[in-house]
JSON list of C-alpha atoms and ligand atoms in Angstrom, two decimals:
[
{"chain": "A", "resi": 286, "resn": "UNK", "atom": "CA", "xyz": [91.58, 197.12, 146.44]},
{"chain": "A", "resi": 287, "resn": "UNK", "atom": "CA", "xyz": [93.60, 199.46, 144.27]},
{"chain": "A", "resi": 288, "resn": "UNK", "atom": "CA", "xyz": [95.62, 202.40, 145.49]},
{"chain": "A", "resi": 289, "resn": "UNK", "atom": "CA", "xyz": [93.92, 204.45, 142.63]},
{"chain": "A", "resi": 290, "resn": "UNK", "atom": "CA", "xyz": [90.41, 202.78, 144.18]},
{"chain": "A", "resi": 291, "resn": "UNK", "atom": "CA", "xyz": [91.28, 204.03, 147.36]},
{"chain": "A", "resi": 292, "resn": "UNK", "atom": "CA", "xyz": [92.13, 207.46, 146.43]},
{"chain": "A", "resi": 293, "resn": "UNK", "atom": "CA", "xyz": [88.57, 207.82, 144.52]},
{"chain": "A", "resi": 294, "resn": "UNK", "atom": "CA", "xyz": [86.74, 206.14, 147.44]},
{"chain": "A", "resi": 295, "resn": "UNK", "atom": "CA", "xyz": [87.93, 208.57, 149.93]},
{"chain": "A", "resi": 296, "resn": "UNK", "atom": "CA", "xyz": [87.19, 211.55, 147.47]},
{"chain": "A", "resi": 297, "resn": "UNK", "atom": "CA", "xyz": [83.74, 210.51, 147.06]},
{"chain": "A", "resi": 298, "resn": "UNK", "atom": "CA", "xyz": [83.59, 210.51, 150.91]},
{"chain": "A", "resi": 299, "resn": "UNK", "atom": "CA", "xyz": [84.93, 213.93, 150.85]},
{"chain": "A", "resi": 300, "resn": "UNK", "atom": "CA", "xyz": [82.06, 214.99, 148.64]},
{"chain": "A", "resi": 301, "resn": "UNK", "atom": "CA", "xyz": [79.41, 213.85, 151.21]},
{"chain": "A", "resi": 302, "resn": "UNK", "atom": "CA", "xyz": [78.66, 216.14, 153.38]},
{"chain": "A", "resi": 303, "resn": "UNK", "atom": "CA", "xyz": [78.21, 215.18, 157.21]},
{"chain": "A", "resi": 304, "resn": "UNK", "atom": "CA", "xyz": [77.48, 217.26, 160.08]},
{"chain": "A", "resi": 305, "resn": "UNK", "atom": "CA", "xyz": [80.08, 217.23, 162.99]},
{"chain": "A", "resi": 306, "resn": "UNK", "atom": "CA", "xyz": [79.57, 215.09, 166.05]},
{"chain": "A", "resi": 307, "resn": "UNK", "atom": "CA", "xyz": [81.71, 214.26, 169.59]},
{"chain": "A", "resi": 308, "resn": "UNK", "atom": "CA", "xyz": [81.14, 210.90, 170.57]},
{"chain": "A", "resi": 309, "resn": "UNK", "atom": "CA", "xyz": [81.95, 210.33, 174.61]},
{"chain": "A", "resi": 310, "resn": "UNK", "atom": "CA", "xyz": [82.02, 207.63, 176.92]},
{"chain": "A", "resi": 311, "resn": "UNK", "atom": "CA", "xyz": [83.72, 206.94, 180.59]},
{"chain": "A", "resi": 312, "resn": "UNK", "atom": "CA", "xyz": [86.69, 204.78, 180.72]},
{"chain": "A", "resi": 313, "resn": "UNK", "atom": "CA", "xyz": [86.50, 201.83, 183.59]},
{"chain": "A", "resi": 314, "resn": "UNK", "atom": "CA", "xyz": [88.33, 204.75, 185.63]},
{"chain": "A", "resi": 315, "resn": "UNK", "atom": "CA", "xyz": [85.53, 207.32, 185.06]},
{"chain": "A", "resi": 316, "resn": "UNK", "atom": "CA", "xyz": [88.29, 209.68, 182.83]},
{"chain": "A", "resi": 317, "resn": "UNK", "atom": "CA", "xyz": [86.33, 211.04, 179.48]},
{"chain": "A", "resi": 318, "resn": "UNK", "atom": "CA", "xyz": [87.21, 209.87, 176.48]},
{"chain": "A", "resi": 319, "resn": "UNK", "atom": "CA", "xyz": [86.03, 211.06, 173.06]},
{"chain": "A", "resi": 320, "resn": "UNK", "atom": "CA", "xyz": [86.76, 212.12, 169.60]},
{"chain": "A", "resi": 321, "resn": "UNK", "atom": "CA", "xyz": [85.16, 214.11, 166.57]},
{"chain": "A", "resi": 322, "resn": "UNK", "atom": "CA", "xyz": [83.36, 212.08, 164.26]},
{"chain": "A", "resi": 323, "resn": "UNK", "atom": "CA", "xyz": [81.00, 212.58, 161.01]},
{"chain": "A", "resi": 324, "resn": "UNK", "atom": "CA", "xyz": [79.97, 208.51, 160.67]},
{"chain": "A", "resi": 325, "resn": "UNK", "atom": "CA", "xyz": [76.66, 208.72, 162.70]},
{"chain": "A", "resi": 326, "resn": "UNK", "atom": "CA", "xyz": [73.42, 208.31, 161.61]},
{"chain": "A", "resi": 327, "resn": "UNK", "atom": "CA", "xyz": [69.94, 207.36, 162.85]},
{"chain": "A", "resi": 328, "resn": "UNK", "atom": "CA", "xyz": [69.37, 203.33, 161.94]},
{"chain": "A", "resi": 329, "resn": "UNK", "atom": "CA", "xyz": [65.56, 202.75, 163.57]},
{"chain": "A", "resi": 330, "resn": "UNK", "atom": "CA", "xyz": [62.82, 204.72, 165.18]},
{"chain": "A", "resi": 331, "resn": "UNK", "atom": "CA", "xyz": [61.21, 201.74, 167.15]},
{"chain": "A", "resi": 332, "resn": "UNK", "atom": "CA", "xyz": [62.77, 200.92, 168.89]},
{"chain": "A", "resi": 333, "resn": "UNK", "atom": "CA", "xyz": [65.07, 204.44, 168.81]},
{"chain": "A", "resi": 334, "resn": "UNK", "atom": "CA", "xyz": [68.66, 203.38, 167.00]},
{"chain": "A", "resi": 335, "resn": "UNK", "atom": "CA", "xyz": [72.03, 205.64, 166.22]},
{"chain": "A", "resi": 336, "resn": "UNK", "atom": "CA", "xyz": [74.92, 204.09, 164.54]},
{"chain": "A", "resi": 337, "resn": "UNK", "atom": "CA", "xyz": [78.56, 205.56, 165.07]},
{"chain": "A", "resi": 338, "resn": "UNK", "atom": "CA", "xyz": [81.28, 204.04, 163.07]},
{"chain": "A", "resi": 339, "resn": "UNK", "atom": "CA", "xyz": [84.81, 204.29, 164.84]},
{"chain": "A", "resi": 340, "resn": "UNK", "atom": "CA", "xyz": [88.47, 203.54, 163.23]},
{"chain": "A", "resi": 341, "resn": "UNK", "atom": "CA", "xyz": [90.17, 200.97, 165.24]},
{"chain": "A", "resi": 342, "resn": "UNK", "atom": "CA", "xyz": [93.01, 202.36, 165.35]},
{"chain": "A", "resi": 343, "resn": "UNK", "atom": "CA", "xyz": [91.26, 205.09, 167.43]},
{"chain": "A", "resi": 344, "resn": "UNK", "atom": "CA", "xyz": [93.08, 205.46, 171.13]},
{"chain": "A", "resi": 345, "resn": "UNK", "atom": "CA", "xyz": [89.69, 204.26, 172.38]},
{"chain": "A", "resi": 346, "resn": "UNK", "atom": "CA", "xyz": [88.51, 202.15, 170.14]},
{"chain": "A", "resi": 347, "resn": "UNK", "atom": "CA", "xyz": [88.80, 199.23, 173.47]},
{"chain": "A", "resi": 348, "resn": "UNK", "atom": "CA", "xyz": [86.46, 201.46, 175.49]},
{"chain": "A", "resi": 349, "resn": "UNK", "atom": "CA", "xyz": [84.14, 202.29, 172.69]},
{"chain": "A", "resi": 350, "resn": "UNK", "atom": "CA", "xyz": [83.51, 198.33, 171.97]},
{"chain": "A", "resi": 351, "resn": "UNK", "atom": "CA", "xyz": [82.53, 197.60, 175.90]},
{"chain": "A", "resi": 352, "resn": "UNK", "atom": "CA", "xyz": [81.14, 200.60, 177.48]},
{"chain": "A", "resi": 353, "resn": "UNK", "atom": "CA", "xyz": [77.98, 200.63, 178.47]},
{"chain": "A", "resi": 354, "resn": "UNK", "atom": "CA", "xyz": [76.91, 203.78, 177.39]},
{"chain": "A", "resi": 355, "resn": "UNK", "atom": "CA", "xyz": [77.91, 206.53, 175.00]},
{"chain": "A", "resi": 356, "resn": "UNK", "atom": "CA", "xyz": [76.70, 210.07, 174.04]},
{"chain": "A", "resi": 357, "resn": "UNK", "atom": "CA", "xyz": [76.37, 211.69, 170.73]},
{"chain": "A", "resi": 358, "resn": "UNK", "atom": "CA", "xyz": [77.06, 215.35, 170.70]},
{"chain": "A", "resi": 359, "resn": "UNK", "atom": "CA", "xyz": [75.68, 217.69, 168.04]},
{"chain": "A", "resi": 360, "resn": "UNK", "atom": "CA", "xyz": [77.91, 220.36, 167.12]},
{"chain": "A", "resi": 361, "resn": "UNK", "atom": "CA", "xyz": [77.23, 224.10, 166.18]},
{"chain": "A", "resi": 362, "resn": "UNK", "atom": "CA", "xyz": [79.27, 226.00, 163.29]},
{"chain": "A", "resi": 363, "resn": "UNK", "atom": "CA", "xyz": [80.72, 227.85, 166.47]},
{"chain": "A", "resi": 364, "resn": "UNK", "atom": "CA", "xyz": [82.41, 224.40, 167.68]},
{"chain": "A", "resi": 365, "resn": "UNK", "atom": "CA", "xyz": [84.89, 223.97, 165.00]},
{"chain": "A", "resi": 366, "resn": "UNK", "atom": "CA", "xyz": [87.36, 224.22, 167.20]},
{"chain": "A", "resi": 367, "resn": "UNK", "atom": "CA", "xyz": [86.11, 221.72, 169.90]},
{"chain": "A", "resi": 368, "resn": "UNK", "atom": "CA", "xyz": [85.70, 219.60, 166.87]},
{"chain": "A", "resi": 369, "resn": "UNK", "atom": "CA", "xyz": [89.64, 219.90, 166.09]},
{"chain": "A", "resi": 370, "resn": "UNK", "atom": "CA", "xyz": [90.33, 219.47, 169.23]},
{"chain": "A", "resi": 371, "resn": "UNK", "atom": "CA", "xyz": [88.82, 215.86, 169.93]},
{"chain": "A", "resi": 372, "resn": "UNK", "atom": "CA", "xyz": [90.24, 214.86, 166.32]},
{"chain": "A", "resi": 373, "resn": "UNK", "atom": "CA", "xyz": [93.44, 215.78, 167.39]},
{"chain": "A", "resi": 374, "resn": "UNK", "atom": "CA", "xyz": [95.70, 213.17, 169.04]},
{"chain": "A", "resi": 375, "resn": "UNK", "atom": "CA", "xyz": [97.18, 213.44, 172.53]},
{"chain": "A", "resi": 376, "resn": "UNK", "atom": "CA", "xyz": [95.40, 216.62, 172.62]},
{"chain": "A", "resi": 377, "resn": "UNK", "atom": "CA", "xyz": [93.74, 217.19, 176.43]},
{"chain": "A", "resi": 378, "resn": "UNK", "atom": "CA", "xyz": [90.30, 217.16, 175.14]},
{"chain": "A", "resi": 379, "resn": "UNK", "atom": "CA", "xyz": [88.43, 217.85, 178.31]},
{"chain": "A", "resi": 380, "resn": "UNK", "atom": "CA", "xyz": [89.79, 220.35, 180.55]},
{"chain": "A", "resi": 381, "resn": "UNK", "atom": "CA", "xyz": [88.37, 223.69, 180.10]},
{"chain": "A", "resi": 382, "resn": "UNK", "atom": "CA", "xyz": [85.93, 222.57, 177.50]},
{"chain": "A", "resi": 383, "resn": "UNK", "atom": "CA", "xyz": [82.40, 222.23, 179.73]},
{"chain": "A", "resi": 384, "resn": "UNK", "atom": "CA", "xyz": [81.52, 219.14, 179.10]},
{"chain": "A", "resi": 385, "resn": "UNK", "atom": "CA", "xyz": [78.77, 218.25, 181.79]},
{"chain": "A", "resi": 386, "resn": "UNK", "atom": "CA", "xyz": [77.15, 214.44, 182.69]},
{"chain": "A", "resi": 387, "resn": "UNK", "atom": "CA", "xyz": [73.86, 213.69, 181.68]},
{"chain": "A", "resi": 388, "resn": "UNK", "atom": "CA", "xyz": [71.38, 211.40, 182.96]},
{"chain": "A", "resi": 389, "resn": "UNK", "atom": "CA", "xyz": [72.86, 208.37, 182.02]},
{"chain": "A", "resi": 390, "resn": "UNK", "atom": "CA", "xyz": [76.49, 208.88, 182.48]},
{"chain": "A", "resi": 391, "resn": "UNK", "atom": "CA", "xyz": [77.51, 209.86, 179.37]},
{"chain": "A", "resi": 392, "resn": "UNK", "atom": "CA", "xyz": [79.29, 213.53, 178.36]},
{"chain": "A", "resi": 393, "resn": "UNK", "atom": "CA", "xyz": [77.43, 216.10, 176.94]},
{"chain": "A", "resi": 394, "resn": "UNK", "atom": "CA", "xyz": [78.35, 219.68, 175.69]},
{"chain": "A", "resi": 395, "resn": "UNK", "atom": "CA", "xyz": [75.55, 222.13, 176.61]},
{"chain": "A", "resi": 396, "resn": "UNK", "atom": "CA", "xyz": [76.06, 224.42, 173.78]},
{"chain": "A", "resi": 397, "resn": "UNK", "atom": "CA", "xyz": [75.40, 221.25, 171.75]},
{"chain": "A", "resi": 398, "resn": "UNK", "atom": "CA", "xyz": [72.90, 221.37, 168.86]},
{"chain": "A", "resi": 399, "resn": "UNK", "atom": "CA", "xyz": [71.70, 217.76, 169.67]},
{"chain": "A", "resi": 400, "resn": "UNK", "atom": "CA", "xyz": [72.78, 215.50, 172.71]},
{"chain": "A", "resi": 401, "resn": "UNK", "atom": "CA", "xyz": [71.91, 212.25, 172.60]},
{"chain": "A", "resi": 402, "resn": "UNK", "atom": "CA", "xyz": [72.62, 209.37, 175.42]},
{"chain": "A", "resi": 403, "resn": "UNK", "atom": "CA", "xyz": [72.61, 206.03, 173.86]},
{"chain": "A", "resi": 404, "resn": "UNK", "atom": "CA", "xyz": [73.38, 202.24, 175.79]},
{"chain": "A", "resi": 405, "resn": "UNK", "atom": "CA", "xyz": [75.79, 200.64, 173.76]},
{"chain": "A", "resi": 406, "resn": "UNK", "atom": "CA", "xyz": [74.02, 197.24, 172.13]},
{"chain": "A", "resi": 407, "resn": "UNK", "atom": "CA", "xyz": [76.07, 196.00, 170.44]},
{"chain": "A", "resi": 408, "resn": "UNK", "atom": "CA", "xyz": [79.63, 196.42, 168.50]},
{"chain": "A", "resi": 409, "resn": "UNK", "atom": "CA", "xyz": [79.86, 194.85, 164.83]},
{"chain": "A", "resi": 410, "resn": "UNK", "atom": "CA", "xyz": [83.44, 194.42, 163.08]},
{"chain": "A", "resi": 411, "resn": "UNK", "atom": "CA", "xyz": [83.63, 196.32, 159.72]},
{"chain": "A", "resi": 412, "resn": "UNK", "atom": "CA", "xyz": [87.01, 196.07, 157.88]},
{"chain": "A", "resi": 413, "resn": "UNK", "atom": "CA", "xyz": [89.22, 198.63, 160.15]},
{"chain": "A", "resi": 414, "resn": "UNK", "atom": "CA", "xyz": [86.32, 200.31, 161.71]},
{"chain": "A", "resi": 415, "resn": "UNK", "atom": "CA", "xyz": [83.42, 198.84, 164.23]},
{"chain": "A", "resi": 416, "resn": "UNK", "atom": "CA", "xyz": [80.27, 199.95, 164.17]},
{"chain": "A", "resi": 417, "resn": "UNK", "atom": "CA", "xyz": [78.44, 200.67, 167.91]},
{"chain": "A", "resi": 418, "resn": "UNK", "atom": "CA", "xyz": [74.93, 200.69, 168.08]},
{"chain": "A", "resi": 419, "resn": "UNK", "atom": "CA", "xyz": [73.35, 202.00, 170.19]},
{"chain": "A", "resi": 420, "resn": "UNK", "atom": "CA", "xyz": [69.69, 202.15, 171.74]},
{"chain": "A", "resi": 421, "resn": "UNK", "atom": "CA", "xyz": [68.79, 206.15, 172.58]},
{"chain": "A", "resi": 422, "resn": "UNK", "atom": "CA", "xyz": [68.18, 206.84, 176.24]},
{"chain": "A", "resi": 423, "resn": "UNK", "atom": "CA", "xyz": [67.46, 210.42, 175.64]},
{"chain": "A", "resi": 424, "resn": "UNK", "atom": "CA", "xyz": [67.92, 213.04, 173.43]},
{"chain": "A", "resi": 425, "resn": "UNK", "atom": "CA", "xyz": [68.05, 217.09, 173.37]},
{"chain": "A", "resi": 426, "resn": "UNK", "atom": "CA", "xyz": [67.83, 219.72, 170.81]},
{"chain": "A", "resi": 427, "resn": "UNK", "atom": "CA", "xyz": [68.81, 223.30, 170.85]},
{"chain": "A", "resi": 428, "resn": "UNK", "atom": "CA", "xyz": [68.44, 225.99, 168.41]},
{"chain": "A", "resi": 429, "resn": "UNK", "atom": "CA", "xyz": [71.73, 226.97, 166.03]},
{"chain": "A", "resi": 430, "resn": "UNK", "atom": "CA", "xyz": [73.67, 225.97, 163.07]},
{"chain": "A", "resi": 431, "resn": "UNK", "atom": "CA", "xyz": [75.10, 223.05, 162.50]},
{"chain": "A", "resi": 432, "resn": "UNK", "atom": "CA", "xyz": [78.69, 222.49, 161.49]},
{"chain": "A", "resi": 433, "resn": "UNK", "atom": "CA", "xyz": [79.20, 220.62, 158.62]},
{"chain": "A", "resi": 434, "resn": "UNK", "atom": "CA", "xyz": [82.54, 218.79, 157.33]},
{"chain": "A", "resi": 435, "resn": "UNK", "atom": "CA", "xyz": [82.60, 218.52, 153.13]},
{"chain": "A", "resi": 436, "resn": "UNK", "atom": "CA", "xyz": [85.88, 218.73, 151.11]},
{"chain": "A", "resi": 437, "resn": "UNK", "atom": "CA", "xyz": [88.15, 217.99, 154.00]},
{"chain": "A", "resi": 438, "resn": "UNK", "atom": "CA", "xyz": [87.18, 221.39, 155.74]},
{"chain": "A", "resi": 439, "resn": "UNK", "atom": "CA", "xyz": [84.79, 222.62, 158.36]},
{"chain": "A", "resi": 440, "resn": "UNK", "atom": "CA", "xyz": [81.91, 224.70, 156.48]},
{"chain": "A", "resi": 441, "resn": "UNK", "atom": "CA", "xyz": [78.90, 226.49, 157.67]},
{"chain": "A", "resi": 442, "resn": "UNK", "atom": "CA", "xyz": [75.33, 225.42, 156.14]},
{"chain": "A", "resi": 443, "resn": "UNK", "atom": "CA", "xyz": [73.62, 228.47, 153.60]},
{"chain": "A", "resi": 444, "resn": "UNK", "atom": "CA", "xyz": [69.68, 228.46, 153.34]},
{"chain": "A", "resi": 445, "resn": "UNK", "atom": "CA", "xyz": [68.80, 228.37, 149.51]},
{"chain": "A", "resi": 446, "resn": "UNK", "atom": "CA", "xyz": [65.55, 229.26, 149.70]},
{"chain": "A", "resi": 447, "resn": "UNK", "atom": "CA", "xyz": [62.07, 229.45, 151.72]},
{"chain": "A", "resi": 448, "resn": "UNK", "atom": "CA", "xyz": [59.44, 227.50, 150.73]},
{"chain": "B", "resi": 658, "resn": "FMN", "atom": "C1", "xyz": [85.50, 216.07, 160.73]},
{"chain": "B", "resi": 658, "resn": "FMN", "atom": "C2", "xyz": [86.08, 214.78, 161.23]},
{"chain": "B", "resi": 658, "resn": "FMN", "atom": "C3", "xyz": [85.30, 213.63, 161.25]},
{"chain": "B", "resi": 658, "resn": "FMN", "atom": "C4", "xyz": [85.81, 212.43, 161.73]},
{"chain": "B", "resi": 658, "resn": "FMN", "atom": "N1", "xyz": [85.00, 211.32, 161.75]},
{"chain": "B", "resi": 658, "resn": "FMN", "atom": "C5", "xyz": [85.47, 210.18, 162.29]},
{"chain": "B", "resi": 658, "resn": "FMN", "atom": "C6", "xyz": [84.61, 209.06, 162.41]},
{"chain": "B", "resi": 658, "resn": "FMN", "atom": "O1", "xyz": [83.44, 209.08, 162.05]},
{"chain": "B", "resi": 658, "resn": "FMN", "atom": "N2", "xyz": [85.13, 207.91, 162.97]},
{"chain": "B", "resi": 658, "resn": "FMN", "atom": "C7", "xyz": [86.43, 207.85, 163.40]},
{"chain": "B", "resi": 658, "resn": "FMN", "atom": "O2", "xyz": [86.85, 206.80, 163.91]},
{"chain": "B", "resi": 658, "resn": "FMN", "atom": "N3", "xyz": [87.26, 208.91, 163.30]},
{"chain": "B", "resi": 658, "resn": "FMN", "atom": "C8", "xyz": [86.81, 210.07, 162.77]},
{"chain": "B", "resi": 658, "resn": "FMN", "atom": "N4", "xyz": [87.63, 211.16, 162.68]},
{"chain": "B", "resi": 658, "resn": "FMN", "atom": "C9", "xyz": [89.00, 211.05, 163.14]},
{"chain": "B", "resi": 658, "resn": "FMN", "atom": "C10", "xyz": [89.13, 211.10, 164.66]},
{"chain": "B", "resi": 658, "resn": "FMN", "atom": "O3", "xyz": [88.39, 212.15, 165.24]},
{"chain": "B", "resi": 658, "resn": "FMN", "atom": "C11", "xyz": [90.62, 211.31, 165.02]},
{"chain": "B", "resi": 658, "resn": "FMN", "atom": "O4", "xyz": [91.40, 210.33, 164.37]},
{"chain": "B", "resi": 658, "resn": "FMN", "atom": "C12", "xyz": [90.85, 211.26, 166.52]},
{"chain": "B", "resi": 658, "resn": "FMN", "atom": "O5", "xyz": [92.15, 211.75, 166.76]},
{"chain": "B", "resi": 658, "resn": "FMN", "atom": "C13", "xyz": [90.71, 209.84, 167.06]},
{"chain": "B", "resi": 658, "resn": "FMN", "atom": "O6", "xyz": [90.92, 209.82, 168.46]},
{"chain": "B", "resi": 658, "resn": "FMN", "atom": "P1", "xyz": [92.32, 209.40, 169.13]},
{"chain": "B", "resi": 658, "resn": "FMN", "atom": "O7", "xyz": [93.31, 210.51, 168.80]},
{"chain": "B", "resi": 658, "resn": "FMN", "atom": "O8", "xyz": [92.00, 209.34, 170.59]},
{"chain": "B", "resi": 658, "resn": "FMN", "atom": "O9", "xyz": [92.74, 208.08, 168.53]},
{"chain": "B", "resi": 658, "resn": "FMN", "atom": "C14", "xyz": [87.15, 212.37, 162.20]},
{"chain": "B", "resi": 658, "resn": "FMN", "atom": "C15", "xyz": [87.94, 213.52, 162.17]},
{"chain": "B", "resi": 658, "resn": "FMN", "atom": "C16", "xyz": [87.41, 214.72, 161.70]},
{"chain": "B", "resi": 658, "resn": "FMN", "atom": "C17", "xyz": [88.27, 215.95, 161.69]}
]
């Protein structure tokens, strides 16, 4: 691959839009561990699938490929700055910020659009990222925006019309 490849790869990425996730699990210590992500989407409805792509290079990339279970957190366009936060390194991403358990172990924001609680099935190896799946143990919705990354900056969705 090109440098000039790689430049027009990661501005076609920039073009896609992608709505803002946190993606948590317990280390073997029970400490939280997370970090902001845009690479998740829904694979299969039976049974109920979510994909999350992580950078290996991520500080807990190690955890990510062996825990047991993960969660998927939804964020509003009022969480921009949580979403910093957990994309910024060394940053103390948990104290203060109300992250709660949910029923399976796994951190979950209640002011959350969408929380979701997946059991990690399985970890592929893609280039310099791994892909988790995992199955869905539960999921919850709230009402609210959503806050969307496009063109390397946070952004708030605008209806265009009513149908
Ligand atoms: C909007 C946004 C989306 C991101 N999406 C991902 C992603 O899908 N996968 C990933 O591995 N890193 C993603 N990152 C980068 C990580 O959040 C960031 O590198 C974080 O610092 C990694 O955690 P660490 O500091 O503990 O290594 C994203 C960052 C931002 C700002």
């Amino acid at each position: 691959m090109t440098a000039a490849l790689l430049d027009e790869f990661k501005d076609a990425m920039a073009a896609l839009a992608g709505g803002v996730c946190v993606v948590t699990a317990l280390d073997d210590d029970g400490n939280p561990r997370g970090y902001a992500a845009t690479s998740v989407t829904s694979v299969s409805m039976r049974p109920p699938l979510l994909l999350v792509c992580q950078a290996k290079t991520s500080s807990s990339y190690r955890l990510f490929s062996r825990c047991t279970h993960f969660g998927v957190n939804v964020l509003t366009a009022e969480q921009a700055e949580l979403a910093a936060l957990f994309a910024t390194p060394g940053a103390d991403r948990f104290g203060g910020t109300g992250f709660e358990t949910g029923e399976h172990g796994t951190l979950l924001h209640p002011d959350a659009l969408a929380s979701v609680e997946c059991r990690r099935r399985e970890t592929v190896d893609a280039g310099d990222h791994g892909l988790l799946l995992g199955e869905v143990c539960a999921a919850h919705t709230r009402p609210g925006d959503p806050l969307v990354y496009h063109g390397r900056r946070y952004q708030r969705v605008r209806p265009l019309f009513r149908r």
